[in-house]
Amino acid sequence: MSCTSFSELRRKEVINICDGSRLGCICDLELDDCTGVISSIVVPGTSRFFGILKSTEEIVIPYSKICKIGGDVILVELVCK
C-alpha cells in the first residue's frame, strides 16, 4: 500500500470503476486478527433524504476489490447492481 497511515487513507475518495460512482471516503478499516493485514475498507452508505440524513448502512469493500490507490482517490471494482 502506498499510504503510511489511516489518516492519509481517510482523505482519499473511493470510486467504483464499474460505474464511476463516488462511494465517499473511508470511515473504517477491518483488519485480520491473526496477521494485522487490512482485509476490508469501510465507507459510509449513501445519504438519504437529499443528502441531509446519513445512512445507517456502511459499504464494506474487500481489500481484493481495490484496483489502485492513487494520490487523491482509491479505485475499487464493485459489480454494479
Short mmCIF file of N, CA, C and O in Angstrom, two decimals:
data_model
loop_
_atom_site.label_atom_id
_atom_site.label_comp_id
_atom_site.label_asym_id
_atom_site.label_seq_id
_atom_site.Cartn_x
_atom_site.Cartn_y
_atom_site.Cartn_z
N MET A 1 0.85 -1.17 0.00
CA MET A 1 0.00 0.00 0.00
C MET A 1 0.89 1.23 0.00
O MET A 1 1.90 1.28 0.68
N SER A 2 0.51 2.23 -0.75
CA SER A 2 1.33 3.42 -0.89
C SER A 2 1.16 4.42 0.26
O SER A 2 1.91 5.37 0.35
N CYS A 3 0.20 4.22 1.13
CA CYS A 3 -0.04 5.15 2.24
C CYS A 3 0.64 4.63 3.49
O CYS A 3 0.87 3.45 3.65
N THR A 4 0.94 5.55 4.39
CA THR A 4 1.61 5.13 5.60
C THR A 4 0.71 5.18 6.82
O THR A 4 1.07 4.64 7.85
N SER A 5 -0.44 5.83 6.73
CA SER A 5 -1.29 5.92 7.91
C SER A 5 -2.77 5.92 7.54
O SER A 5 -3.14 6.21 6.40
N PHE A 6 -3.59 5.59 8.52
CA PHE A 6 -5.03 5.59 8.32
C PHE A 6 -5.54 6.99 8.02
O PHE A 6 -6.44 7.17 7.19
N SER A 7 -4.95 7.99 8.63
CA SER A 7 -5.40 9.37 8.38
C SER A 7 -5.17 9.77 6.92
O SER A 7 -5.95 10.53 6.36
N GLU A 8 -4.13 9.26 6.29
CA GLU A 8 -3.91 9.52 4.87
C GLU A 8 -4.97 8.83 4.03
O GLU A 8 -5.48 9.39 3.07
N LEU A 9 -5.31 7.59 4.38
CA LEU A 9 -6.34 6.85 3.64
C LEU A 9 -7.70 7.53 3.75
O LEU A 9 -8.45 7.57 2.78
N ARG A 10 -8.02 8.06 4.92
CA ARG A 10 -9.33 8.68 5.15
C ARG A 10 -9.56 9.90 4.26
O ARG A 10 -10.71 10.26 4.00
N ARG A 11 -8.51 10.53 3.79
CA ARG A 11 -8.65 11.72 2.94
C ARG A 11 -8.91 11.38 1.48
O ARG A 11 -9.25 12.25 0.69
N LYS A 12 -8.76 10.12 1.11
CA LYS A 12 -8.92 9.72 -0.29
C LYS A 12 -10.37 9.30 -0.56
O LYS A 12 -10.99 8.63 0.25
N GLU A 13 -10.89 9.72 -1.70
CA GLU A 13 -12.24 9.36 -2.09
C GLU A 13 -12.22 8.00 -2.78
O GLU A 13 -11.33 7.71 -3.57
N VAL A 14 -13.21 7.17 -2.46
CA VAL A 14 -13.32 5.84 -3.05
C VAL A 14 -14.28 5.92 -4.25
O VAL A 14 -15.40 6.41 -4.13
N ILE A 15 -13.82 5.44 -5.41
CA ILE A 15 -14.61 5.48 -6.63
C ILE A 15 -14.70 4.08 -7.23
O ILE A 15 -13.70 3.38 -7.34
N ASN A 16 -15.93 3.71 -7.61
CA ASN A 16 -16.18 2.42 -8.25
C ASN A 16 -15.91 2.57 -9.74
O ASN A 16 -16.58 3.35 -10.42
N ILE A 17 -14.96 1.80 -10.27
CA ILE A 17 -14.61 1.94 -11.69
C ILE A 17 -15.66 1.31 -12.61
O ILE A 17 -15.67 1.59 -13.80
N CYS A 18 -16.55 0.48 -12.08
CA CYS A 18 -17.58 -0.15 -12.92
C CYS A 18 -18.59 0.86 -13.44
O CYS A 18 -19.01 0.78 -14.58
N ASP A 19 -18.98 1.81 -12.58
CA ASP A 19 -19.99 2.79 -13.00
C ASP A 19 -19.58 4.24 -12.73
O ASP A 19 -20.33 5.16 -12.98
N GLY A 20 -18.38 4.45 -12.22
CA GLY A 20 -17.89 5.79 -11.95
C GLY A 20 -18.49 6.45 -10.72
O GLY A 20 -18.27 7.63 -10.48
N SER A 21 -19.24 5.68 -9.92
CA SER A 21 -19.90 6.27 -8.75
C SER A 21 -18.89 6.59 -7.65
O SER A 21 -17.91 5.88 -7.45
N ARG A 22 -19.17 7.69 -6.97
CA ARG A 22 -18.35 8.12 -5.84
C ARG A 22 -18.96 7.51 -4.59
O ARG A 22 -20.12 7.77 -4.27
N LEU A 23 -18.19 6.70 -3.90
CA LEU A 23 -18.69 6.00 -2.72
C LEU A 23 -18.43 6.75 -1.43
O LEU A 23 -19.00 6.43 -0.41
N GLY A 24 -17.58 7.73 -1.47
CA GLY A 24 -17.24 8.50 -0.28
C GLY A 24 -15.82 8.22 0.17
O GLY A 24 -15.05 7.57 -0.53
N CYS A 25 -15.50 8.68 1.35
CA CYS A 25 -14.17 8.48 1.92
C CYS A 25 -14.22 7.36 2.96
O CYS A 25 -15.26 7.10 3.56
N ILE A 26 -13.09 6.73 3.17
CA ILE A 26 -13.01 5.62 4.12
C ILE A 26 -13.33 6.12 5.52
O ILE A 26 -12.81 7.14 5.97
N CYS A 27 -14.21 5.39 6.22
CA CYS A 27 -14.52 5.74 7.60
C CYS A 27 -13.96 4.72 8.59
O CYS A 27 -13.88 5.00 9.78
N ASP A 28 -13.57 3.54 8.08
CA ASP A 28 -13.06 2.50 8.97
C ASP A 28 -12.30 1.46 8.16
O ASP A 28 -12.43 1.39 6.94
N LEU A 29 -11.52 0.66 8.85
CA LEU A 29 -10.79 -0.46 8.25
C LEU A 29 -11.13 -1.72 9.03
O LEU A 29 -11.38 -1.65 10.24
N GLU A 30 -11.12 -2.85 8.35
CA GLU A 30 -11.24 -4.14 9.03
C GLU A 30 -9.90 -4.83 8.87
O GLU A 30 -9.35 -4.90 7.77
N LEU A 31 -9.37 -5.33 9.98
CA LEU A 31 -8.06 -5.97 9.98
C LEU A 31 -8.20 -7.45 10.28
O LEU A 31 -9.08 -7.86 11.04
N ASP A 32 -7.31 -8.25 9.71
CA ASP A 32 -7.24 -9.67 10.04
C ASP A 32 -6.64 -9.79 11.44
O ASP A 32 -5.56 -9.25 11.70
N ASP A 33 -7.33 -10.49 12.33
CA ASP A 33 -6.88 -10.60 13.72
C ASP A 33 -5.52 -11.27 13.86
O ASP A 33 -4.72 -10.90 14.73
N CYS A 34 -5.26 -12.24 13.02
CA CYS A 34 -4.02 -13.01 13.15
C CYS A 34 -2.81 -12.30 12.54
O CYS A 34 -1.73 -12.30 13.13
N THR A 35 -3.01 -11.70 11.37
CA THR A 35 -1.87 -11.11 10.66
C THR A 35 -1.74 -9.59 10.81
O THR A 35 -0.69 -9.04 10.57
N GLY A 36 -2.84 -8.92 11.15
CA GLY A 36 -2.83 -7.47 11.24
C GLY A 36 -2.92 -6.78 9.89
O GLY A 36 -2.77 -5.58 9.79
N VAL A 37 -3.17 -7.55 8.84
CA VAL A 37 -3.28 -7.02 7.48
C VAL A 37 -4.69 -6.50 7.25
O VAL A 37 -5.66 -7.07 7.75
N ILE A 38 -4.82 -5.43 6.47
CA ILE A 38 -6.14 -4.88 6.14
C ILE A 38 -6.90 -5.90 5.31
O ILE A 38 -6.42 -6.34 4.27
N SER A 39 -8.11 -6.26 5.76
CA SER A 39 -8.93 -7.21 5.00
C SER A 39 -10.03 -6.48 4.22
O SER A 39 -10.48 -6.96 3.18
N SER A 40 -10.49 -5.32 4.72
CA SER A 40 -11.55 -4.56 4.07
C SER A 40 -11.43 -3.09 4.43
O SER A 40 -10.90 -2.73 5.47
N ILE A 41 -11.99 -2.26 3.53
CA ILE A 41 -12.18 -0.86 3.86
C ILE A 41 -13.68 -0.62 3.98
O ILE A 41 -14.47 -1.33 3.37
N VAL A 42 -14.06 0.35 4.77
CA VAL A 42 -15.47 0.64 5.01
C VAL A 42 -15.74 2.09 4.65
O VAL A 42 -15.00 2.99 5.07
N VAL A 43 -16.79 2.30 3.84
CA VAL A 43 -17.22 3.65 3.51
C VAL A 43 -18.67 3.81 3.95
O VAL A 43 -19.42 2.83 4.00
N PRO A 44 -19.08 5.03 4.28
CA PRO A 44 -20.47 5.24 4.70
C PRO A 44 -21.42 4.91 3.54
O PRO A 44 -21.06 5.07 2.38
N GLY A 45 -22.62 4.46 3.87
CA GLY A 45 -23.62 4.20 2.85
C GLY A 45 -24.11 5.49 2.24
O GLY A 45 -23.74 6.59 2.66
N THR A 46 -24.95 5.38 1.23
CA THR A 46 -25.48 6.57 0.57
C THR A 46 -26.39 7.34 1.51
O THR A 46 -27.08 6.77 2.34
N SER A 47 -26.38 8.65 1.37
CA SER A 47 -27.22 9.51 2.20
C SER A 47 -28.68 9.38 1.81
O SER A 47 -29.00 9.10 0.66
N ARG A 48 -29.54 9.61 2.76
CA ARG A 48 -30.97 9.59 2.49
C ARG A 48 -31.52 11.00 2.61
O ARG A 48 -30.89 11.88 3.19
N PHE A 49 -32.69 11.24 2.06
CA PHE A 49 -33.40 12.50 2.15
C PHE A 49 -32.54 13.67 1.67
O PHE A 49 -32.15 14.54 2.43
N PHE A 50 -32.19 13.63 0.38
CA PHE A 50 -31.45 14.71 -0.27
C PHE A 50 -30.08 14.98 0.35
O PHE A 50 -29.61 16.11 0.38
N GLY A 51 -29.47 13.95 0.90
CA GLY A 51 -28.13 14.09 1.45
C GLY A 51 -28.07 14.68 2.84
O GLY A 51 -27.00 14.90 3.38
N ILE A 52 -29.24 14.94 3.44
CA ILE A 52 -29.25 15.54 4.78
C ILE A 52 -29.07 14.49 5.86
O ILE A 52 -28.29 14.66 6.78
N LEU A 53 -29.79 13.38 5.75
CA LEU A 53 -29.70 12.32 6.74
C LEU A 53 -28.69 11.27 6.30
O LEU A 53 -28.71 10.82 5.16
N LYS A 54 -27.82 10.88 7.22
CA LYS A 54 -26.83 9.86 6.90
C LYS A 54 -27.48 8.48 6.99
O LYS A 54 -28.36 8.25 7.78
N SER A 55 -26.99 7.58 6.16
CA SER A 55 -27.46 6.21 6.18
C SER A 55 -26.85 5.47 7.36
O SER A 55 -25.73 5.76 7.77
N THR A 56 -27.58 4.52 7.89
CA THR A 56 -27.03 3.70 8.97
C THR A 56 -26.24 2.53 8.41
O THR A 56 -25.52 1.88 9.14
N GLU A 57 -26.36 2.28 7.11
CA GLU A 57 -25.64 1.19 6.48
C GLU A 57 -24.27 1.67 6.01
O GLU A 57 -24.10 2.81 5.64
N GLU A 58 -23.33 0.75 6.03
CA GLU A 58 -21.99 1.03 5.54
C GLU A 58 -21.67 0.05 4.42
O GLU A 58 -22.24 -1.04 4.34
N ILE A 59 -20.78 0.45 3.54
CA ILE A 59 -20.35 -0.42 2.45
C ILE A 59 -18.99 -0.98 2.83
O ILE A 59 -18.03 -0.24 3.03
N VAL A 60 -18.92 -2.31 2.95
CA VAL A 60 -17.66 -2.98 3.27
C VAL A 60 -17.08 -3.51 1.97
O VAL A 60 -17.71 -4.28 1.26
N ILE A 61 -15.88 -3.04 1.66
CA ILE A 61 -15.23 -3.39 0.40
C ILE A 61 -14.00 -4.26 0.71
O ILE A 61 -13.06 -3.79 1.35
N PRO A 62 -14.02 -5.52 0.25
CA PRO A 62 -12.86 -6.38 0.48
C PRO A 62 -11.60 -5.78 -0.16
O PRO A 62 -11.66 -5.16 -1.22
N TYR A 63 -10.49 -5.96 0.51
CA TYR A 63 -9.23 -5.40 0.01
C TYR A 63 -8.91 -5.91 -1.40
O TYR A 63 -8.32 -5.19 -2.20
N SER A 64 -9.33 -7.11 -1.71
CA SER A 64 -9.07 -7.69 -3.03
C SER A 64 -9.78 -6.93 -4.15
O SER A 64 -9.43 -7.06 -5.32
N LYS A 65 -10.78 -6.11 -3.81
CA LYS A 65 -11.53 -5.33 -4.81
C LYS A 65 -10.89 -3.98 -5.10
O LYS A 65 -11.36 -3.23 -5.93
N ILE A 66 -9.82 -3.63 -4.36
CA ILE A 66 -9.12 -2.38 -4.61
C ILE A 66 -8.21 -2.56 -5.82
O ILE A 66 -7.37 -3.46 -5.85
N CYS A 67 -8.41 -1.71 -6.82
CA CYS A 67 -7.60 -1.79 -8.05
C CYS A 67 -6.36 -0.91 -7.96
O CYS A 67 -5.28 -1.31 -8.40
N LYS A 68 -6.52 0.28 -7.40
CA LYS A 68 -5.41 1.23 -7.38
C LYS A 68 -5.61 2.23 -6.24
O LYS A 68 -6.72 2.71 -6.02
N ILE A 69 -4.55 2.54 -5.54
CA ILE A 69 -4.57 3.60 -4.54
C ILE A 69 -3.70 4.72 -5.09
O ILE A 69 -2.49 4.57 -5.23
N GLY A 70 -4.35 5.83 -5.45
CA GLY A 70 -3.63 6.96 -6.02
C GLY A 70 -3.41 8.05 -4.99
O GLY A 70 -3.67 7.88 -3.80
N GLY A 71 -2.96 9.18 -5.47
CA GLY A 71 -2.69 10.31 -4.59
C GLY A 71 -3.93 10.90 -3.96
O GLY A 71 -3.91 11.35 -2.82
N ASP A 72 -5.05 10.90 -4.71
CA ASP A 72 -6.28 11.51 -4.23
C ASP A 72 -7.45 10.55 -4.12
O ASP A 72 -8.43 10.83 -3.43
N VAL A 73 -7.38 9.43 -4.84
CA VAL A 73 -8.52 8.52 -4.89
C VAL A 73 -8.09 7.07 -4.70
O VAL A 73 -6.92 6.72 -4.89
N ILE A 74 -9.08 6.25 -4.34
CA ILE A 74 -8.91 4.80 -4.29
C ILE A 74 -9.90 4.23 -5.27
O ILE A 74 -11.12 4.47 -5.15
N LEU A 75 -9.41 3.50 -6.27
CA LEU A 75 -10.29 2.91 -7.27
C LEU A 75 -10.61 1.48 -6.87
O LEU A 75 -9.70 0.68 -6.58
N VAL A 76 -11.90 1.15 -6.85
CA VAL A 76 -12.35 -0.19 -6.50
C VAL A 76 -13.22 -0.72 -7.64
O VAL A 76 -13.77 0.03 -8.43
N GLU A 77 -13.33 -2.03 -7.70
CA GLU A 77 -14.15 -2.66 -8.73
C GLU A 77 -15.25 -3.45 -8.05
O GLU A 77 -15.04 -4.57 -7.59
N LEU A 78 -16.44 -2.82 -7.96
CA LEU A 78 -17.61 -3.46 -7.38
C LEU A 78 -18.62 -3.70 -8.48
O LEU A 78 -18.86 -2.82 -9.30
N VAL A 79 -19.22 -4.86 -8.49
CA VAL A 79 -20.21 -5.20 -9.51
C VAL A 79 -21.41 -4.29 -9.35
O VAL A 79 -21.94 -4.10 -8.26
N CYS A 80 -21.83 -3.69 -10.45
CA CYS A 80 -22.98 -2.78 -10.45
C CYS A 80 -24.26 -3.59 -10.40
O CYS A 80 -24.37 -4.62 -11.04
N LYS A 81 -25.21 -3.09 -9.62
CA LYS A 81 -26.49 -3.79 -9.49
C LYS A 81 -27.50 -3.28 -10.48
O LYS A 81 -27.56 -2.21 -10.88
#
